[in-house]
Tab-separated table of C-alpha atoms in Angstrom:
chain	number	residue	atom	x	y	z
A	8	UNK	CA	109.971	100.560	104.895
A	9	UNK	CA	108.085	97.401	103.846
A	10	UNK	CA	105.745	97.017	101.159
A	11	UNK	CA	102.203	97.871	102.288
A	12	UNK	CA	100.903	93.980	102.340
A	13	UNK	CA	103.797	92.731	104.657
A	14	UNK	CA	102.882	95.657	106.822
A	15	UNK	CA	99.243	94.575	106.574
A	16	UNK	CA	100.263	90.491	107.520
A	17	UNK	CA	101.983	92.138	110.859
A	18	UNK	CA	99.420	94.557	112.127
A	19	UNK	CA	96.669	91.559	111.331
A	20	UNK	CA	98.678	88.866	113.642
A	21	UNK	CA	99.642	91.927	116.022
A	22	UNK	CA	95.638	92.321	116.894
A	23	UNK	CA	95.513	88.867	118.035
A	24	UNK	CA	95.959	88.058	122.146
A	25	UNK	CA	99.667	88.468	123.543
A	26	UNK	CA	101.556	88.750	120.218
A	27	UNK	CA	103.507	92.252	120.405
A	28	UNK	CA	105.126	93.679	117.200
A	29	UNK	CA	108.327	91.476	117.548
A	30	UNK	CA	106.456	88.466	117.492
A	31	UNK	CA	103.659	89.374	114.923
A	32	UNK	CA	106.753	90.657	112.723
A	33	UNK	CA	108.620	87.026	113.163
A	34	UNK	CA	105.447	85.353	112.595
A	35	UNK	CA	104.971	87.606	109.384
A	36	UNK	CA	108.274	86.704	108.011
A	37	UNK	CA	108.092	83.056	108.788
A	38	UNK	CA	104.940	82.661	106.601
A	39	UNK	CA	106.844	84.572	103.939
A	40	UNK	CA	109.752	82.734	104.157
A	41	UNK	CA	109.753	79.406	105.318
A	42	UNK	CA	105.944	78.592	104.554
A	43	UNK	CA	104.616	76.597	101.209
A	44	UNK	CA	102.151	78.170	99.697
A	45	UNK	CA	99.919	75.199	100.605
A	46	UNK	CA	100.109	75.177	103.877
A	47	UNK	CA	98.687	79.224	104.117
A	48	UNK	CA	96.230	78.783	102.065
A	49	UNK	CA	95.671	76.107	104.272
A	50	UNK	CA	95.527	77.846	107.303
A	51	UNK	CA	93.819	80.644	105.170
A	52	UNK	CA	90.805	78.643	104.454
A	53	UNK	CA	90.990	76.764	108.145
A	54	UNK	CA	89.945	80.581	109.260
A	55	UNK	CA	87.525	80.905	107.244
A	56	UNK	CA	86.051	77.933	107.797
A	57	UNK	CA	86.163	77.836	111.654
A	58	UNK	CA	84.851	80.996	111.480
A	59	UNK	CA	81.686	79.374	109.254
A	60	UNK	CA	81.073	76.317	110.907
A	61	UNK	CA	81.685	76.876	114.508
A	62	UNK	CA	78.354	77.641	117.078
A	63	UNK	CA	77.587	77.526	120.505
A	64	UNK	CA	76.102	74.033	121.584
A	65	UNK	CA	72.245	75.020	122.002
A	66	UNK	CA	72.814	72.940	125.396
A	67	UNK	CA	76.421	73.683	126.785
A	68	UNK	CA	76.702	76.933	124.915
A	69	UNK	CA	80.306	75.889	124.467
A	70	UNK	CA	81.892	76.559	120.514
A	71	UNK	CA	81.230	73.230	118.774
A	72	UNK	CA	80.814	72.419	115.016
A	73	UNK	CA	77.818	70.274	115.738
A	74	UNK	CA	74.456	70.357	117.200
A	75	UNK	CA	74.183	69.522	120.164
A	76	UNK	CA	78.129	68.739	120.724
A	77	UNK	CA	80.069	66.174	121.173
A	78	UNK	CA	79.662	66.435	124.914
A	79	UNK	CA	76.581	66.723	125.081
A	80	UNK	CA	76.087	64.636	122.547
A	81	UNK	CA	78.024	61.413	124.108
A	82	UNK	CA	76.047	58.574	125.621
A	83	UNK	CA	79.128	57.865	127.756
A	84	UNK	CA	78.992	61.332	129.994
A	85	UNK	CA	77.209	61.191	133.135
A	86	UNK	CA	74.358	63.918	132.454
A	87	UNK	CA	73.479	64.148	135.843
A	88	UNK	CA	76.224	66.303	136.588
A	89	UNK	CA	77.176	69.653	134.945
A	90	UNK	CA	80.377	71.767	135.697
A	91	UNK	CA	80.136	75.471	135.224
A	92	UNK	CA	82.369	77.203	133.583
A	93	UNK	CA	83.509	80.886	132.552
A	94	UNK	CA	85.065	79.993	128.622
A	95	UNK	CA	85.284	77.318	126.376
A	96	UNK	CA	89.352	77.427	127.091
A	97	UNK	CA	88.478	76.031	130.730
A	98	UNK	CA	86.390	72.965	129.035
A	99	UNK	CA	89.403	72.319	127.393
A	100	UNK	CA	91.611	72.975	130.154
A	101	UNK	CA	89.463	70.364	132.975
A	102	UNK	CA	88.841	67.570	129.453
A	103	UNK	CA	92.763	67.407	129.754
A	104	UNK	CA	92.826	66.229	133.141
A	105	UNK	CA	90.667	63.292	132.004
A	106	UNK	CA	88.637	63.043	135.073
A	107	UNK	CA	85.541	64.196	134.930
A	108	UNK	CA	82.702	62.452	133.143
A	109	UNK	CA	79.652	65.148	133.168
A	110	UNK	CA	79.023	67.645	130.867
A	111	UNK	CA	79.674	71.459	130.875
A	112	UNK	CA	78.147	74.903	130.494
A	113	UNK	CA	79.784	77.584	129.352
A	114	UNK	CA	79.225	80.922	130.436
A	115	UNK	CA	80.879	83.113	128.428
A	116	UNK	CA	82.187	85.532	131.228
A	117	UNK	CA	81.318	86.501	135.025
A	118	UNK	CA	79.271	88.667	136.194
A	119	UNK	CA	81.119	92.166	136.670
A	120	UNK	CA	79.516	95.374	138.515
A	121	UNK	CA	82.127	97.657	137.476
A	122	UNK	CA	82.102	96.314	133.896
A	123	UNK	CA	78.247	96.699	133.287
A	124	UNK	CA	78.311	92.778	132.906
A	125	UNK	CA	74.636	91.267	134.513
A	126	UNK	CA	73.012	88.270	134.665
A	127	UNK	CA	71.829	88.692	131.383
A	128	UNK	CA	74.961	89.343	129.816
A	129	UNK	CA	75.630	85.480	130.420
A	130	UNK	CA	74.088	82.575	129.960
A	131	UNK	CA	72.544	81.998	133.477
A	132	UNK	CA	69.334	81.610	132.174
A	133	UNK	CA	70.205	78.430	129.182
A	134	UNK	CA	71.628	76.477	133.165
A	135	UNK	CA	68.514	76.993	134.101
A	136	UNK	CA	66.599	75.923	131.397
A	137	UNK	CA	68.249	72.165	131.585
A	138	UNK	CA	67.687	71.997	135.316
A	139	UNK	CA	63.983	71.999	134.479
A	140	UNK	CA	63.171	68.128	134.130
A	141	UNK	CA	65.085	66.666	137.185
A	142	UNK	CA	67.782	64.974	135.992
A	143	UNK	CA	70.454	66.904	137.019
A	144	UNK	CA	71.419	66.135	140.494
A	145	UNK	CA	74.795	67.873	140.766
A	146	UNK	CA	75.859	71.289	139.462
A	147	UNK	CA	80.135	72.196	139.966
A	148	UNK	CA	80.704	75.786	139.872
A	149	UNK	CA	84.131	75.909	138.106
A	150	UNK	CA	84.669	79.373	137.341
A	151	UNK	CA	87.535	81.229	138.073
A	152	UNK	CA	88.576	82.026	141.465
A	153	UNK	CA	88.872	85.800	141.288
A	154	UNK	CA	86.597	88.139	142.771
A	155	UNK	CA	84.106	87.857	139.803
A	156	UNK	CA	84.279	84.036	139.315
A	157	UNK	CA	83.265	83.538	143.328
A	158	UNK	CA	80.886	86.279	142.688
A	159	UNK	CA	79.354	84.367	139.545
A	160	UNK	CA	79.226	80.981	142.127
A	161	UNK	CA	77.363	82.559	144.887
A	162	UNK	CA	74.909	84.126	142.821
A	163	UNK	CA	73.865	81.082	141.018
A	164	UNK	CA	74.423	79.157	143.567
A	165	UNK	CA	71.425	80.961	145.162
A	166	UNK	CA	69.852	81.016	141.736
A	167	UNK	CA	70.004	76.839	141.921
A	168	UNK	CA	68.253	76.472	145.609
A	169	UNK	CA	64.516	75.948	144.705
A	170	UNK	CA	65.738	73.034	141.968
A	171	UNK	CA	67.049	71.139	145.214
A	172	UNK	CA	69.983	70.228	143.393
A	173	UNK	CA	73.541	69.777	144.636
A	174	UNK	CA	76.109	73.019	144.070
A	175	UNK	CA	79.437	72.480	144.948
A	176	UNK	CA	82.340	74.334	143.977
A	177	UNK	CA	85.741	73.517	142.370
A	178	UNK	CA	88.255	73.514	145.337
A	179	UNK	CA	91.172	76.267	145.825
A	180	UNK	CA	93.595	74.069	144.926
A	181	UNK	CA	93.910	76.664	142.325
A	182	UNK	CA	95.735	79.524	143.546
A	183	UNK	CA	93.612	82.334	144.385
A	184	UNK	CA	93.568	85.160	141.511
A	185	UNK	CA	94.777	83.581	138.476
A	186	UNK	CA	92.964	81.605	135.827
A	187	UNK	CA	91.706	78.247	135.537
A	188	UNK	CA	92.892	77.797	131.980
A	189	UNK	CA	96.371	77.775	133.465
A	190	UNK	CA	96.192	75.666	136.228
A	191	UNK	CA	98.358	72.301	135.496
A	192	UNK	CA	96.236	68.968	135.218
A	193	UNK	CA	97.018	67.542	138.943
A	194	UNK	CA	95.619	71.062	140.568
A	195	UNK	CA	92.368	70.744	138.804
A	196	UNK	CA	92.070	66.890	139.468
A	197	UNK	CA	92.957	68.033	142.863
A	198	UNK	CA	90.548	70.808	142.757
A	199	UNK	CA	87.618	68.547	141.007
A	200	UNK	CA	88.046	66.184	144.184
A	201	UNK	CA	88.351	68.974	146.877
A	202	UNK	CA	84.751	70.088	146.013
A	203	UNK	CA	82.251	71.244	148.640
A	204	UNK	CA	78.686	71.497	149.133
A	205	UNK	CA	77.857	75.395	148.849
B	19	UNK	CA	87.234	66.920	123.596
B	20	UNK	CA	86.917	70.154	121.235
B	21	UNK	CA	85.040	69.538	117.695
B	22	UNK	CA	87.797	68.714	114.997
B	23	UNK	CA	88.108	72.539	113.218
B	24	UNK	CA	88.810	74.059	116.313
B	25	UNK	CA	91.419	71.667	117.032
B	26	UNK	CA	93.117	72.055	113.488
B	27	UNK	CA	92.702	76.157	113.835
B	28	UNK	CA	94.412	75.721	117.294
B	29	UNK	CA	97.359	73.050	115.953
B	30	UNK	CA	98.043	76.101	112.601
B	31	UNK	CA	98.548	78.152	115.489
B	32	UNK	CA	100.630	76.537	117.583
B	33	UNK	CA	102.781	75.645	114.351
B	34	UNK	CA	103.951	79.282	114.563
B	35	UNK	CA	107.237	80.647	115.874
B	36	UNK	CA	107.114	81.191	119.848
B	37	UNK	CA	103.338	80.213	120.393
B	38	UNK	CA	102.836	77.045	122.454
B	39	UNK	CA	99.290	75.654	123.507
B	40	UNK	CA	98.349	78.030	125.255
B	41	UNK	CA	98.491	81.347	123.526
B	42	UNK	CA	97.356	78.833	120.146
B	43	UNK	CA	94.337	78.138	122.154
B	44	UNK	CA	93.814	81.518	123.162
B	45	UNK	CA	94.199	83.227	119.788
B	46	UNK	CA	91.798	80.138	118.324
B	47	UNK	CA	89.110	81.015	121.257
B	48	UNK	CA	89.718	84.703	120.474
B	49	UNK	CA	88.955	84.621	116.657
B	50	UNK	CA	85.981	82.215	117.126
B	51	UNK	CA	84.395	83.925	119.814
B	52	UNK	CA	85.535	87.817	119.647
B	53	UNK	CA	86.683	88.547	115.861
B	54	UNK	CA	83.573	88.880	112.959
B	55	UNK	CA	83.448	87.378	110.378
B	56	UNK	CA	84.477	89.755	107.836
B	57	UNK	CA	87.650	90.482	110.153
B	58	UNK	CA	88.531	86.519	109.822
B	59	UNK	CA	87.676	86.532	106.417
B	60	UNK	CA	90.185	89.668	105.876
B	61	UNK	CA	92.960	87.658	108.183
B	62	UNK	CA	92.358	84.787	105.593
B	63	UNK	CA	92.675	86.821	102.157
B	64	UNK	CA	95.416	88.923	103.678
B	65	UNK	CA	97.341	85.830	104.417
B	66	UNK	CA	96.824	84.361	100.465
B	67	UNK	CA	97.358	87.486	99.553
B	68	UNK	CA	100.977	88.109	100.668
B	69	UNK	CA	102.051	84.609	99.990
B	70	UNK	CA	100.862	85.008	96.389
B	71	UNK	CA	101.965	88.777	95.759
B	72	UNK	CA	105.517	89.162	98.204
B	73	UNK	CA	108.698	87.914	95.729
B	74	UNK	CA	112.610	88.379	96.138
B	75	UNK	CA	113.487	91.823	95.455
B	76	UNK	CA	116.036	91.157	92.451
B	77	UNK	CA	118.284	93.249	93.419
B	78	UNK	CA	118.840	93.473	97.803
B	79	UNK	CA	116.856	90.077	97.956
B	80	UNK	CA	114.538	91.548	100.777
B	81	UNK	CA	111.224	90.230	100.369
B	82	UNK	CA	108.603	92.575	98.674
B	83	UNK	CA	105.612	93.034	96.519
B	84	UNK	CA	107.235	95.044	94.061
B	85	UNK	CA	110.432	94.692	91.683
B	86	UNK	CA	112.743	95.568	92.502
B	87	UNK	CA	111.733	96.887	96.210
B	88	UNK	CA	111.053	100.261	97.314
B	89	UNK	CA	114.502	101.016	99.178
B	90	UNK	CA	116.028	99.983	95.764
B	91	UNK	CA	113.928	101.566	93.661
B	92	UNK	CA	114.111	105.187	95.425
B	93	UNK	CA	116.143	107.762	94.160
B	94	UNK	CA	116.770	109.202	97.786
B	95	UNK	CA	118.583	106.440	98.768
B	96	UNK	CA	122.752	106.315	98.183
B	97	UNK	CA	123.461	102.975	96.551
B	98	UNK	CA	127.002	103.704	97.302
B	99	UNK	CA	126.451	102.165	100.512
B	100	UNK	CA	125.242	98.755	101.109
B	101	UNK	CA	124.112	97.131	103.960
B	102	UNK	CA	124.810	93.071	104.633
B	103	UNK	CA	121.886	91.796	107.134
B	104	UNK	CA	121.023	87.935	107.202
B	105	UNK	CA	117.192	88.444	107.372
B	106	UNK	CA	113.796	90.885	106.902
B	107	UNK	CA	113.751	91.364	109.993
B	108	UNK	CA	117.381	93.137	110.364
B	109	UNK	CA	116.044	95.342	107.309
B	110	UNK	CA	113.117	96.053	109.166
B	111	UNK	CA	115.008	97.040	112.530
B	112	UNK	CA	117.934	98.913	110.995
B	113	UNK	CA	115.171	101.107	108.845
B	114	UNK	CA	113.396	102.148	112.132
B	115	UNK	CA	116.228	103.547	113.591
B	116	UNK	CA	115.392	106.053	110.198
B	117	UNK	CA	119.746	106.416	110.577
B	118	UNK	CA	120.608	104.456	107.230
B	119	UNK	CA	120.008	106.079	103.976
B	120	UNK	CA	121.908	103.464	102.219
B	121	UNK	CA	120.526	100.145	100.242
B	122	UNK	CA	120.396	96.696	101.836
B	123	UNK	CA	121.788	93.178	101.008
B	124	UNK	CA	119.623	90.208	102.483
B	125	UNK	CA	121.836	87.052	102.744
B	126	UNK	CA	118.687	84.509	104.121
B	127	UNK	CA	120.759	82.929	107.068
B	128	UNK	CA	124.746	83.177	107.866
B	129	UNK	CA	127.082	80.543	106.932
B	130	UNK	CA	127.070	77.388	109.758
B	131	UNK	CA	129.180	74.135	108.813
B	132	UNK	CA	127.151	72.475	111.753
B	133	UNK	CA	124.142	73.085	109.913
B	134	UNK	CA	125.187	72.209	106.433
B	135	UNK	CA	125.043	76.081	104.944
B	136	UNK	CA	127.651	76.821	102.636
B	137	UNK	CA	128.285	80.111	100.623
B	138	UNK	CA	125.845	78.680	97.635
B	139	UNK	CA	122.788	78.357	100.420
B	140	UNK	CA	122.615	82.429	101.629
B	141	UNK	CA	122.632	85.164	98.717
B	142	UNK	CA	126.455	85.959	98.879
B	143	UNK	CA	126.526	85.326	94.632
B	144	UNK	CA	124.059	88.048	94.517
B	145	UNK	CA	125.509	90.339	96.346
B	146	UNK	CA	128.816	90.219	94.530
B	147	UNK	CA	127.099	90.528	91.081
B	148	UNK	CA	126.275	94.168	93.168
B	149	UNK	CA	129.294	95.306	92.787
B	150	UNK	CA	130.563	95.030	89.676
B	151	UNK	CA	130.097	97.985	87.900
B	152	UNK	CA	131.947	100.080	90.798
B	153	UNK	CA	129.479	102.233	92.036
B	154	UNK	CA	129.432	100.506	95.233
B	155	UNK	CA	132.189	102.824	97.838
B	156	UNK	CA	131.304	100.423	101.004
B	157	UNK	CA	129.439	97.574	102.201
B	158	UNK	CA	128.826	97.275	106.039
B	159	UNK	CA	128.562	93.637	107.532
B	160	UNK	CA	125.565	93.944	109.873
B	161	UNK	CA	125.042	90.357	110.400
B	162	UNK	CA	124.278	88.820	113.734
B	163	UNK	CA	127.136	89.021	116.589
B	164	UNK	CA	127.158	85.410	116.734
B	165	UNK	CA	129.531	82.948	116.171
B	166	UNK	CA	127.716	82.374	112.299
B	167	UNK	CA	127.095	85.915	111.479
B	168	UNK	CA	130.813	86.612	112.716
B	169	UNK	CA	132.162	83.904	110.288
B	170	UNK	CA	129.649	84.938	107.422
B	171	UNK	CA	131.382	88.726	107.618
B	172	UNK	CA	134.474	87.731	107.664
B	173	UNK	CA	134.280	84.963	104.835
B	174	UNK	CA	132.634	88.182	102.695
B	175	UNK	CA	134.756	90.328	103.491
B	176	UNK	CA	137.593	88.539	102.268
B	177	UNK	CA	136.060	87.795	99.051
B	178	UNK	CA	135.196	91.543	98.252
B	179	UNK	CA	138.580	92.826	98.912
B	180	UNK	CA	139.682	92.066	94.693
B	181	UNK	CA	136.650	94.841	94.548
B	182	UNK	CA	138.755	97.319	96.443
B	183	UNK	CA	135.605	98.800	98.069
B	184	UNK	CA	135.572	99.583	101.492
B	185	UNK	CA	134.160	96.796	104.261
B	186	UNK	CA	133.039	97.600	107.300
B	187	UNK	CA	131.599	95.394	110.140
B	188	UNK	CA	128.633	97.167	112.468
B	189	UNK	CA	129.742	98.492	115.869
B	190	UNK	CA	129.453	95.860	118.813
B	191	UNK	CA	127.636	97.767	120.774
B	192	UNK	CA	124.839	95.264	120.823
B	193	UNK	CA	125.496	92.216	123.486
B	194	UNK	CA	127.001	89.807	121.765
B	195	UNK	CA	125.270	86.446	121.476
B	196	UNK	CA	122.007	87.972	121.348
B	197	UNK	CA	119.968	88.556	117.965
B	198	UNK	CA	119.988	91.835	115.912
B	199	UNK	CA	116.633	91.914	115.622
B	200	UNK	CA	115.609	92.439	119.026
B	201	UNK	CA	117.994	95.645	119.793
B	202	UNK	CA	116.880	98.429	120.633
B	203	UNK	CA	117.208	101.766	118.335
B	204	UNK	CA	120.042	103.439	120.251
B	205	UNK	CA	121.971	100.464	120.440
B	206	UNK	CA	121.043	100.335	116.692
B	207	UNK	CA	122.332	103.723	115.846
B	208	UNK	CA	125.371	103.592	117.499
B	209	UNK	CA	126.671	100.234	116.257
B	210	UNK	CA	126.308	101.912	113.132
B	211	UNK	CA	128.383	105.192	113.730
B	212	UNK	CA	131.197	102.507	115.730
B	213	UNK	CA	131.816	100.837	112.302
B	214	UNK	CA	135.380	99.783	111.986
B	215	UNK	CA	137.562	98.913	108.756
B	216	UNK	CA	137.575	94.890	108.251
């Protein structure tokens, strides 16, 4: 068997999303072996310090090191529009497509019956608070287009009606029942045009 | 665009073996927005941690944090018999299959003229210093079933025949071409009962 702190290494990277035991073990032994000792501590304090610095935009609620962020912060985003969205991975995923301007909100999840997630459990109420002074004229539900996600769209949508502002929704380019962080660029450009009036 | 740290914790990821973009992204999103604190900050020490503490075992040259390792070290092991794998991660296969109760020999990488590796670049020196006081009855070749780990047996096994002790070369019952690493335990065991005399 291996010593205890090798063991340690694997079961840590083994806890993180889709790494099984082969990979965390290859992963282990590649930090071991072909790693300088500069560049984990390196990535040892980049943890750490991710971990430290990083908060939810008080507007966007997306993760940003700054407050507001960078997004929000911009004087070259149209504010008047704001795309919805489930996780900070989708931001990411629709800022590579380069072609939208607005700014974001991030959810952090859909609503989900069967998982005890409610309105609450999101943050519904923070898109409501920036609707309050008028300048938004356009609101882009982007979230996911599974069951929840559509779910998460309508309700809102509904939630939007007495602001008299528009709610579209991203198109189904996207096939139906996967995720939006894995959609290529030209489906959500494709998707970002396609959008109709809810 | 994403705040700086979240982009460097994403780009250590991605350096990694076998995670692209994606899963880097991922793992980031998952540390930053489902792991706490003191689980990053126990990631980050563990990873210091076994970069500072795991060495060379002396002897097998398996990596460890104790000298030399704990399959050298234990007095239920036979060191009659040793085992010739070209990285940790054969050791770590080969020792669940919980058939071997001999000691290993870690080369670090097979011999490959394409590549530039000669005999001085994997731990062949080490392993004949092994075997000069005699105790050593056999050594089993279980490098990979490649073209590399083919030519790295044979090129030892000619040079410990003056020894007069016994060399064997694992069964090929695992698929040739593929890497030891990932075979599974049966296939494991019996490529080590098939051993044949070099």
């Amino acid at each position: 068997m291996h010593a205890t702190i090798i063991e340690t290494l694997i079961e840590k990277f083994e806890q993180l999303p889709g790494i099984g035991r082969k990979s965390a073990e290859r992963i282990a032994f590649h930090i071991l072996e072909r790693m300088s000792k500069d560049d984990v501590a390196s990535m040892a304090a980049c943890l750490n310090e991710a971990k430290e610095k990083i908060l939810l935009c008080p507007v966007c609620q997306n993760l940003t090191d700054s407050s507001p962020c960078k997004i929000c912060a911009s004087q070259k985003r149209d504010p008047s529009v704001i795309c919805v969205v489930e996780s900070p991975e989708d931001v990411s995923a629709i800022e590579a497509t380069n072609e939208f301007n607005g700014l974001y909100h991030v959810l952090h999840g859909a609503l989900s019956p069967m998982d005890g997630i409610t309105p609450d459990d999101i943050k519904i109420n923070e898109l409501l608070l920036r609707l309050g002074d008028g300048s938004v004229k356009e609101v882009i539900m982007a979230t996911n287009p599974t069951v929840n996600g559509t779910a998460t769209a309508v309700y809102i949508s509904k939630l939007l009606s007495p602001f008299g502002v528009k709610v579209t929704r991203i198109a189904h380019g996207i096939p139906i029942g996967s995720d939006l962080e894995y959609a290529d660029k030209i489906t959500l450009i494709k998707a970002l045009e396609g959008r109709q009036i809810m």
